[in-house]
Coordinates of N, CA and C in Angstrom, one line a residue:
X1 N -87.0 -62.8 134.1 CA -87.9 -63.0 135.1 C -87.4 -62.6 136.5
X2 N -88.1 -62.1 137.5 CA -87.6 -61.7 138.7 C -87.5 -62.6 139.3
X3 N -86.3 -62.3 140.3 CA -85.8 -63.8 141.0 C -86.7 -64.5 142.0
X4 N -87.9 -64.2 142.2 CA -89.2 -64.3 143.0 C -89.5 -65.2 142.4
X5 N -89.4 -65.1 140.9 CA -90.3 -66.1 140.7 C -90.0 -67.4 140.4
X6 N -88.5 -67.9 140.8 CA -87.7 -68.8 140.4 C -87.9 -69.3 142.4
X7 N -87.9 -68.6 143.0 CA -88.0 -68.9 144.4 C -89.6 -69.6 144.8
X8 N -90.3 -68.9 143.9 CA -91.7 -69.3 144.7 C -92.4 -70.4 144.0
X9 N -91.6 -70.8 143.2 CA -92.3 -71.9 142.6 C -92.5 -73.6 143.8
X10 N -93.2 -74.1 143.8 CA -92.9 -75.0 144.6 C -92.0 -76.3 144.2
X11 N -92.0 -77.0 145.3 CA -90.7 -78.3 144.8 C -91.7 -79.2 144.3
X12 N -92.1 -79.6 144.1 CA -92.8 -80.7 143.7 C -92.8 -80.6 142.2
X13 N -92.5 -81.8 141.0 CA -92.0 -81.7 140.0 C -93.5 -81.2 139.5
X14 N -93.7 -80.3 138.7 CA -95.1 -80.5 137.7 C -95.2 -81.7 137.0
X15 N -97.0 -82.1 137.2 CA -97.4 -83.0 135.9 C -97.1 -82.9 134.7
X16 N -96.2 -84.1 134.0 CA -96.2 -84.0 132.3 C -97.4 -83.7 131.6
X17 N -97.1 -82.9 130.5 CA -97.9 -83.4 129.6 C -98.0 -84.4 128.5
X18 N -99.1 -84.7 128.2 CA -99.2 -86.4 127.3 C -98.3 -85.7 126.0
X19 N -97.3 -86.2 125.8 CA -96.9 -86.0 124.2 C -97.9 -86.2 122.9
X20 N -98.0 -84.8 121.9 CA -98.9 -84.6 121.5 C -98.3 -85.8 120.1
X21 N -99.6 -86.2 119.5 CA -99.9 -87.2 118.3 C -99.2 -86.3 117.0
X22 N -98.8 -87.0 115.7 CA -97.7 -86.4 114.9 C -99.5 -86.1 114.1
X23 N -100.5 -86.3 114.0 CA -101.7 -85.5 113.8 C -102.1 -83.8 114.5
X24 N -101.8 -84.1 115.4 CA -101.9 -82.9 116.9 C -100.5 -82.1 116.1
X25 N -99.6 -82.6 116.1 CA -98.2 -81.6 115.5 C -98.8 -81.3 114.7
X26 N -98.8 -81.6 113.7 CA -99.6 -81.2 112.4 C -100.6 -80.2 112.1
X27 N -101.5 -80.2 113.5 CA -102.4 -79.2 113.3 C -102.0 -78.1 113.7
X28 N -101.5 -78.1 114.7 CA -100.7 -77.0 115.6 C -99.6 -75.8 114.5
X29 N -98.9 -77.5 113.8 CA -97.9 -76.2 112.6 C -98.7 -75.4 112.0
X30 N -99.8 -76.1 111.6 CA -101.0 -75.5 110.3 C -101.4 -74.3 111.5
X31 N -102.2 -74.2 112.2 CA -102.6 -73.4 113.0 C -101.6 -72.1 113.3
X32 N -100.8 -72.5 113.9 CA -99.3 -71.3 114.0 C -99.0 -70.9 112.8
X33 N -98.6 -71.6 111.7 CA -98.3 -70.7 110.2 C -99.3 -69.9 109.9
X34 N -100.5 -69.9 109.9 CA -101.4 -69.3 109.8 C -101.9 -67.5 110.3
X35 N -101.9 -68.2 112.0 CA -101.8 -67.0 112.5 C -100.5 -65.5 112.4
X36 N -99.0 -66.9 112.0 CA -97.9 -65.8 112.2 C -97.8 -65.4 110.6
X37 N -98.4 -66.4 109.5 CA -98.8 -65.3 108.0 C -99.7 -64.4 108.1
X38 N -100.7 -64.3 109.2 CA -101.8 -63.0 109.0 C -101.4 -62.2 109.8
X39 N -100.6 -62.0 110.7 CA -100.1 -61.0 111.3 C -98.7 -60.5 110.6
X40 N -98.0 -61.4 110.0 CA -97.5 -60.1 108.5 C -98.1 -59.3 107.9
X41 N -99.3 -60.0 107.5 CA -99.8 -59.1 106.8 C -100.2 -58.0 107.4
X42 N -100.9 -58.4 108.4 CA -101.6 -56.8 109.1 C -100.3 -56.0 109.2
X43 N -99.2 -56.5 109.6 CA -98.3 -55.5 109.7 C -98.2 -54.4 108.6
X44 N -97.8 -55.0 107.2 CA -97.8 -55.0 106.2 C -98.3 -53.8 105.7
X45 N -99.6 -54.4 105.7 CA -101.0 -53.5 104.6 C -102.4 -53.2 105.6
X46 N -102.0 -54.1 107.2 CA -103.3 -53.2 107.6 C -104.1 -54.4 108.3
X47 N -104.8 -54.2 109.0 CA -105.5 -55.6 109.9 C -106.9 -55.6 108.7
X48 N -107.4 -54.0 108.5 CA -109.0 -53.9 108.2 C -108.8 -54.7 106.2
X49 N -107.6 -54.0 105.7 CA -107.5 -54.2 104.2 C -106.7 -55.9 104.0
X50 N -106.5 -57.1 105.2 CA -106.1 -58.4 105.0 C -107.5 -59.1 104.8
X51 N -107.7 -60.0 103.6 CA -108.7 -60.5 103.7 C -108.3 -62.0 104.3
X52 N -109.2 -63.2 104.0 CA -109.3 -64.3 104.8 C -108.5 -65.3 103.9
X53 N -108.9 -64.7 102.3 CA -107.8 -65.4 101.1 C -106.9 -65.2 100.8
X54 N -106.4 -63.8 101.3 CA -104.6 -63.2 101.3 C -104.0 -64.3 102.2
X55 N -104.3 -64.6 103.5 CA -104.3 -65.2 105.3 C -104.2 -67.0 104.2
X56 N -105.0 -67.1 103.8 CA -104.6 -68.3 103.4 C -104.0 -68.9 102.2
X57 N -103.8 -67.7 101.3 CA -102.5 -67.8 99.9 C -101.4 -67.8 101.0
X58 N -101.4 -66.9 101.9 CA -100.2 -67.1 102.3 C -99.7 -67.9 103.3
X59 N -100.7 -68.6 103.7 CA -100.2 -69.5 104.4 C -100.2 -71.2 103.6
X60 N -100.6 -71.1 102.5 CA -100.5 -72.1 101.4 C -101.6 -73.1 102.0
X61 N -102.7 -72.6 102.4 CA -104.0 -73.3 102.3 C -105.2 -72.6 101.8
X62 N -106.5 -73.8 101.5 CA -107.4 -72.9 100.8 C -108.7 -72.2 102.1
X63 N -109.1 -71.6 101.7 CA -110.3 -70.8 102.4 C -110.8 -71.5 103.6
X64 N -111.1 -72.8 102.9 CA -112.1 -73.5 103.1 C -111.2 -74.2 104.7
X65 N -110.3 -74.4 104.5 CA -109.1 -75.4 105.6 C -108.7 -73.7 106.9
X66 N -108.7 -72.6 106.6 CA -108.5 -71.8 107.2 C -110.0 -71.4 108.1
X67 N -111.1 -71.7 107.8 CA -112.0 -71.5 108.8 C -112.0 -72.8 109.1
X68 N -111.8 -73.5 109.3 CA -111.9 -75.2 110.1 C -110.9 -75.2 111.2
X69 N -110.0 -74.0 110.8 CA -108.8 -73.6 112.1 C -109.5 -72.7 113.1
X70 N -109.8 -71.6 112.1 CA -111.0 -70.0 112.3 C -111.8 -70.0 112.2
X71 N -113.2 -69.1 112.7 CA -114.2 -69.0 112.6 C -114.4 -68.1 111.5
X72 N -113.4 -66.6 111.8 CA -113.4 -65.5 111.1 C -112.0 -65.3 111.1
X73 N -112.1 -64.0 110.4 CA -110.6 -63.5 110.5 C -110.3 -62.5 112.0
X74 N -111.7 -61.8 112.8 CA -111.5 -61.6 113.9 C -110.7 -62.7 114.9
X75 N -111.1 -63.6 114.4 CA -110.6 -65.0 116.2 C -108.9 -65.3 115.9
X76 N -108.2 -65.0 114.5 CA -106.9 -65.2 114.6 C -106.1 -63.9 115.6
X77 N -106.8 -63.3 115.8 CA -106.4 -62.1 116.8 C -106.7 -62.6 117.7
X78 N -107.9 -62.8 118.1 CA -108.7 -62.8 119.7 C -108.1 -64.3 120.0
X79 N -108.0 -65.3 119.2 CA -107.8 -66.6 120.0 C -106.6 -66.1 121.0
X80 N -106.6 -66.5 122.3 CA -105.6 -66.5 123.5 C -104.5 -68.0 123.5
X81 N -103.7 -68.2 123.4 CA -103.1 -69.2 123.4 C -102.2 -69.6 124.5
X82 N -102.5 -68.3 125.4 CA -102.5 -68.5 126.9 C -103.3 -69.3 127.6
X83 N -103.7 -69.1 127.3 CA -105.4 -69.3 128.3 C -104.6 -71.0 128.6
X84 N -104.5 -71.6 127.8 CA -104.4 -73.5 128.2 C -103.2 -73.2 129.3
X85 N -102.4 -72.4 128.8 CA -101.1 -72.8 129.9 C -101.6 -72.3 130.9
X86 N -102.4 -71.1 131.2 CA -102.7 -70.5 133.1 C -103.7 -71.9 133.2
X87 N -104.7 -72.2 132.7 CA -105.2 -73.3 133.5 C -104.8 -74.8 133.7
X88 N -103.8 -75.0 132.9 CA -103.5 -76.4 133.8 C -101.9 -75.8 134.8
X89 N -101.5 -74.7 134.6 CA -100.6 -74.3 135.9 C -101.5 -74.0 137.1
X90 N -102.6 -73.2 137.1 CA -103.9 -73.3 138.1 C -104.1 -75.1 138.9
X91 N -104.0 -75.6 137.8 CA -104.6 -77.0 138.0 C -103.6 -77.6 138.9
X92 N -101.9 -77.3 138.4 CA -101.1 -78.1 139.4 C -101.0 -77.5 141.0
X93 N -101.7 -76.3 140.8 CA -101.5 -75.8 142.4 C -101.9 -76.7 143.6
X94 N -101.5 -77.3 144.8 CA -102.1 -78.0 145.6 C -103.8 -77.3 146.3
X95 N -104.3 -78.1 146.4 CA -106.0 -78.3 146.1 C -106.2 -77.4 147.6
X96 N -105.5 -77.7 148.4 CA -105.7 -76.5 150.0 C -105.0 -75.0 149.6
X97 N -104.3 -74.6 148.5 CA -104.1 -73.2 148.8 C -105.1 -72.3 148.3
X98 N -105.1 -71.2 149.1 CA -106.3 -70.2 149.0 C -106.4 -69.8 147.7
X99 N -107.7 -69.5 147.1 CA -107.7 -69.6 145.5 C -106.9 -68.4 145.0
X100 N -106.7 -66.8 145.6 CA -105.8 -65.9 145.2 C -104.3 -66.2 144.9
X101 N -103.8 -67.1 145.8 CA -102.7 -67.7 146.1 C -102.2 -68.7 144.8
X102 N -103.4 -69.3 144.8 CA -103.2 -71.0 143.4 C -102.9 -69.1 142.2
X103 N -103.8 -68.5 142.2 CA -103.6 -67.4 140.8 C -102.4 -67.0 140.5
X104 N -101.7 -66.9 141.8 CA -100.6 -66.0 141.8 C -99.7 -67.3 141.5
X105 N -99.7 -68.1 141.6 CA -98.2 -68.8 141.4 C -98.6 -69.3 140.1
X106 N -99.7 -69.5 139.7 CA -100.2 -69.9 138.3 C -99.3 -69.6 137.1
X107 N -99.4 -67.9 137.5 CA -99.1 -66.5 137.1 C -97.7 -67.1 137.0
X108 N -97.0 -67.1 137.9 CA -95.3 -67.1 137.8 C -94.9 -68.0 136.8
X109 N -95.4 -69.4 137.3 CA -95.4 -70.8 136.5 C -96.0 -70.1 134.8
X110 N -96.6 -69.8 134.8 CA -97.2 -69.6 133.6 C -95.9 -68.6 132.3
X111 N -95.8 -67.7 133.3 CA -94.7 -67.0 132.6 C -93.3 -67.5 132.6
X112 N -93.0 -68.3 133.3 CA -91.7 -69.3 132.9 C -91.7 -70.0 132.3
X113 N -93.0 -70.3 131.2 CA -93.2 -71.8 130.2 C -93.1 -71.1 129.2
X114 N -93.9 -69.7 129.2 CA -93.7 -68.7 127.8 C -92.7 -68.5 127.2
X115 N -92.0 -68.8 125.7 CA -90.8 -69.0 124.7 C -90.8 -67.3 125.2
X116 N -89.9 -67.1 124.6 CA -89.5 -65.5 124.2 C -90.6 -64.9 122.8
X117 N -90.7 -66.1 121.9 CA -91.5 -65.8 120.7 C -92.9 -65.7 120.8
X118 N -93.2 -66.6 122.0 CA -94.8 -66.8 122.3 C -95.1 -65.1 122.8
X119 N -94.3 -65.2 123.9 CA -94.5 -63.8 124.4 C -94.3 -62.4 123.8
X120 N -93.5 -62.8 122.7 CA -93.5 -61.3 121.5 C -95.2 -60.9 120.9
X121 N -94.8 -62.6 120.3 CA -96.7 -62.8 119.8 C -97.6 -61.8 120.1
X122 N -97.7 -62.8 121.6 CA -98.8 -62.5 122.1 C -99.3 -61.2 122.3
X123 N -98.0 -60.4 122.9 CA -97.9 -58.6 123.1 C -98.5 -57.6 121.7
X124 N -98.0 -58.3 120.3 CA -98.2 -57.9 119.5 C -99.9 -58.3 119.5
X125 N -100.5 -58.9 119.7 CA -101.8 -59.4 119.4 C -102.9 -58.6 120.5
X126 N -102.5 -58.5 121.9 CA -102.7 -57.2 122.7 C -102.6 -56.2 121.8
X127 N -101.6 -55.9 121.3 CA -101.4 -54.1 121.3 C -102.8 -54.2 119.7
X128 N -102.8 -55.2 119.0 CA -103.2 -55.3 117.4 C -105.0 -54.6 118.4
X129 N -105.5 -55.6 119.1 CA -106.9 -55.5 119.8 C -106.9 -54.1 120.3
X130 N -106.3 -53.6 120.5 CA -106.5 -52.3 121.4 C -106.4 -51.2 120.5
X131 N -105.4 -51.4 119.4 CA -105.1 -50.0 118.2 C -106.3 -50.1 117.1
X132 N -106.7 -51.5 116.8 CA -107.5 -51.2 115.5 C -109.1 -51.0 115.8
X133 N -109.9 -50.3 115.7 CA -110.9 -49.5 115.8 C -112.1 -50.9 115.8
X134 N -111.9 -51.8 114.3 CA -112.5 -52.9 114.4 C -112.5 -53.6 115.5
X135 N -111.4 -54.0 116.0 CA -111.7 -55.4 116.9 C -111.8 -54.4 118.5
X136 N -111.4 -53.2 118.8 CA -111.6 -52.9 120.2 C -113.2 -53.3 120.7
X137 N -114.2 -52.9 119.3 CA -115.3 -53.5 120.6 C -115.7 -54.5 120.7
X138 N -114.5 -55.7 120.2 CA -115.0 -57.3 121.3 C -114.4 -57.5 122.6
X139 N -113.8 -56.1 123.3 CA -113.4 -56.5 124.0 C -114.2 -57.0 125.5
X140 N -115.3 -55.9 125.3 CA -116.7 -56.2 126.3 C -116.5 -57.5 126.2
X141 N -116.7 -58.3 124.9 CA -116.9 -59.8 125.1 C -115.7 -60.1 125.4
X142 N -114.7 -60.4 125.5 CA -113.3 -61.1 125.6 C -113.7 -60.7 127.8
X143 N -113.9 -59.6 128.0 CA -113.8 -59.6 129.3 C -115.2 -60.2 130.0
X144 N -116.1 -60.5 129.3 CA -117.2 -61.8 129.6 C -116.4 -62.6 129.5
X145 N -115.9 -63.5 128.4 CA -115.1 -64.6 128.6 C -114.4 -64.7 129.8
X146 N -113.5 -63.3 129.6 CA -112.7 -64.4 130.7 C -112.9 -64.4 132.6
X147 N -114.0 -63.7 132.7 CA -114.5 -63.9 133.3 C -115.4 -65.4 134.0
X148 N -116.0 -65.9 132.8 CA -116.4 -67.0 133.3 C -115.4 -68.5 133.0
X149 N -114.4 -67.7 132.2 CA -112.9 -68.7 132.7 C -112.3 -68.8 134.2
X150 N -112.6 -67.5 134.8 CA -111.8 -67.4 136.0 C -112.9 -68.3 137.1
X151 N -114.4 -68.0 136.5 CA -115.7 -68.9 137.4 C -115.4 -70.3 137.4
X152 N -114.9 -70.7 136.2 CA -115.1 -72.2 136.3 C -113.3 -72.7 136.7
X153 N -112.3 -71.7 136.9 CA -111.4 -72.7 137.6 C -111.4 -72.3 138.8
X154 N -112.0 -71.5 139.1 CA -112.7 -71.0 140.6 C -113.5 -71.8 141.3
X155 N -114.7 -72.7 140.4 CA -115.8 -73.3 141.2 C -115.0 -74.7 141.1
X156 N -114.1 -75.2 140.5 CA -113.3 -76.6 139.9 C -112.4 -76.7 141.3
X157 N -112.0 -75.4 141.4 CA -111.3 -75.8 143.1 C -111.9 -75.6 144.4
X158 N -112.9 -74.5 144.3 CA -113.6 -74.4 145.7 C -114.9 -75.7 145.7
X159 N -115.4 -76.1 144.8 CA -116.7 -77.3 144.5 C -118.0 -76.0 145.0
X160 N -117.9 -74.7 144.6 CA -119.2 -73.7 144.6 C -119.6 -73.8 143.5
X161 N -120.7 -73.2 143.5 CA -121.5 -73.1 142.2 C -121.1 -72.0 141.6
X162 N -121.3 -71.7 140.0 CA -120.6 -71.0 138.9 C -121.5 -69.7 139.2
X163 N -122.9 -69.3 140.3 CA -123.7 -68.5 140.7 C -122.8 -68.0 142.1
X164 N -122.4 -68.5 142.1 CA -121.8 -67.7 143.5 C -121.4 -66.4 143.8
X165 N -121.9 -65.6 144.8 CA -122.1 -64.5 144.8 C -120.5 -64.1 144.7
X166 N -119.7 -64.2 145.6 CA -118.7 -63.8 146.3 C -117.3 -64.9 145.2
X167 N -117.5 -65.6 144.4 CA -117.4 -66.2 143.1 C -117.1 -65.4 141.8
X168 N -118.4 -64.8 141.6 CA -118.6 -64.1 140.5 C -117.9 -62.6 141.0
X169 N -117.8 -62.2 142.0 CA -117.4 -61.0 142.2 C -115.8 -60.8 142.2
X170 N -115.1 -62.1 142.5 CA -114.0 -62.3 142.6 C -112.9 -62.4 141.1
X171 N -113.8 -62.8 140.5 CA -113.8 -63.2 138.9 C -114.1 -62.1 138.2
X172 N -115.1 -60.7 138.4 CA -114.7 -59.6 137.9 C -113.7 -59.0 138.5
X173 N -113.5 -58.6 139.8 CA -113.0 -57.4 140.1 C -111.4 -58.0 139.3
X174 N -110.9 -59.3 139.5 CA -109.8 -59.9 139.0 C -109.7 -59.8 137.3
X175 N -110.4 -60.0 136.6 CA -110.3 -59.7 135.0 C -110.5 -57.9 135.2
X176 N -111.0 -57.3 136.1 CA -111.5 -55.9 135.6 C -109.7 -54.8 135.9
X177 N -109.3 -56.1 137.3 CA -107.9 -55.1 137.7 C -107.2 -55.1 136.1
X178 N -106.9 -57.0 135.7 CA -106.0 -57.1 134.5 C -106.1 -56.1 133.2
X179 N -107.6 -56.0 133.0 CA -107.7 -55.0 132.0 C -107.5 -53.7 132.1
X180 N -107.7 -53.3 133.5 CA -107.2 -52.0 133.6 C -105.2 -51.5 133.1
X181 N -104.6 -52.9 133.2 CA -103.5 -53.1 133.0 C -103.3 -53.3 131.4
X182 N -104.4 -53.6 130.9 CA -104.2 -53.9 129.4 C -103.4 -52.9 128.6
X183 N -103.9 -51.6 129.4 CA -103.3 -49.8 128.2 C -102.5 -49.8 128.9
X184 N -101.6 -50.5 129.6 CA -100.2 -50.3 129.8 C -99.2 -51.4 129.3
X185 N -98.9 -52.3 130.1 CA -98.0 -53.7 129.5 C -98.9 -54.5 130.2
X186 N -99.6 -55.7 129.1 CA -100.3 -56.8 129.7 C -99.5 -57.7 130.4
X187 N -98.5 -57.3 130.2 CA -97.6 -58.5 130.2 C -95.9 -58.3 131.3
X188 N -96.5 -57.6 132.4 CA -95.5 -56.8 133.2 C -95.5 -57.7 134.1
X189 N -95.1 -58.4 134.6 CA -95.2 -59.9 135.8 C -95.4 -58.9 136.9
X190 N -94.6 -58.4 137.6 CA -94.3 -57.9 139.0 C -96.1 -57.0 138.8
X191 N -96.4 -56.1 137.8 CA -97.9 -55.3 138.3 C -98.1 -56.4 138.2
X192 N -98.9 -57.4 137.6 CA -100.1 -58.9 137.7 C -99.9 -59.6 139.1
X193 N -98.7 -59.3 139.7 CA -98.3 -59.9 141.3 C -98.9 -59.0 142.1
X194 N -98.8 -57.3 141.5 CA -99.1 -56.6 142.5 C -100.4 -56.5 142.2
X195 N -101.1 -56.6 141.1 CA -102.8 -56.4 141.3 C -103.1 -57.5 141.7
X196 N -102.3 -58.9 142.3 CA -103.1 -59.9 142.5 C -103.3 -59.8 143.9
X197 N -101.5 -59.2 144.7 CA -101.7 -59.2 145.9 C -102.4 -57.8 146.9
X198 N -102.7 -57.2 145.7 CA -103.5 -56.1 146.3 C -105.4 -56.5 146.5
X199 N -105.6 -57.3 145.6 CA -107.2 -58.1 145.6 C -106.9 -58.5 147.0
X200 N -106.2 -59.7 147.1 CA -105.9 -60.2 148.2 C -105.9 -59.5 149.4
X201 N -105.0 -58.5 150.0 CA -105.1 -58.1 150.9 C -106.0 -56.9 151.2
X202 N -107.2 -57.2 150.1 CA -108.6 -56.3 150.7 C -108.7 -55.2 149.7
X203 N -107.6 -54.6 149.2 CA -107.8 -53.3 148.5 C -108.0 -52.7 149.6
X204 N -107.2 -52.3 150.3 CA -106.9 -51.0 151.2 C -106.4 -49.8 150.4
X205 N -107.1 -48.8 150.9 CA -106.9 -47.6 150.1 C -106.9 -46.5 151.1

């Protein structure tokens, strides 16, 4: 990590989290084995030729317990398992800093909590979305999503409405920069600093 982001963090200790229930472990193992057996396989033999009963022989559950995790075999890809850590790092930002500002340190904080493994993962689950022909066109929808992710920790700190003009525009142009970054490294800290602080200071061109 760049030494910025060890600097810009603020002093104030972050809020714990509640220690999760030996139920909650439980699910979480089941959940993680799952995902990190179907992404063998796709390695393997292929994302389009893995079915949903290979995904769950090998992860030593039945069918039936693998969609009660999943919906499909699309969402073991698409689920984000980021997403929880940028919004409660969002969340500990102090409630007066400008909302580009709460993003940006969100951003730092967020990438300092990421294992080395999480962040292999994750890279690999980018690059899986973008190479296989099947899942590229959810991405229209993934960039709806996260757009009205960015609305509602947007409207959660400013108290505007999720209609807001100057809201809603801030919330694309912001998912539209990161995507643009997707066909490069999603995951480059220093550009997500620089397309954050380029929003910010107007987009001067």
């Amino acid at each position: 990590m760049p030494a910025e982001s060890t600097n810009a963090l603020h002093s104030e200790e972050p809020a714990r989290r509640p220690k999760p229930t030996l139920r909650e472990r439980k699910k979480e193992r089941t959940r993680r084995t799952i995902r990190t057996e179907a992404f063998r396989l796709f390695r393997e033999q292929g994302y389009t030729e893995t079915t949903v009963e290979q995904i769950a022989e090998a992860a030593d559950i039945s069918p039936s317990t693998f969609f009660r995790y999943f919906p499909s075999k699309e969402q073991v890809v698409l689920a984000d398992d980021l997403d929880p850590v940028m919004i409660q790092a969002i969340e500990r930002q102090p409630a007066d800093m400008p909302l580009l500002a709460a993003f940006r340190q969100a951003t730092i904080e967020s990438f300092e909590e990421i294992s080395d493994e999480d962040y292999a993962f994750e890279k690999e689950r980018v690059d899986l979305v973008y190479s296989v022909p099947e899942l590229r066109g959810v991405i229209a929808r993934e960039f709806e999503r996260n757009i009205e992710l960015i609305v509602e920790l947007a409207v959660t700190r400013t108290g505007r409405s999720t209609e807001d003009f100057e809201i809603r525009v801030l919330a694309g142009a912001l998912t539209g920069a990161m995507l643009a970054q997707m066909g490069r490294d999603p995951f480059d800290l220093d550009q997500i600093l620089r397309i954050i602080d380029f929003l910010d200071s107007g987009m001067p061109i």
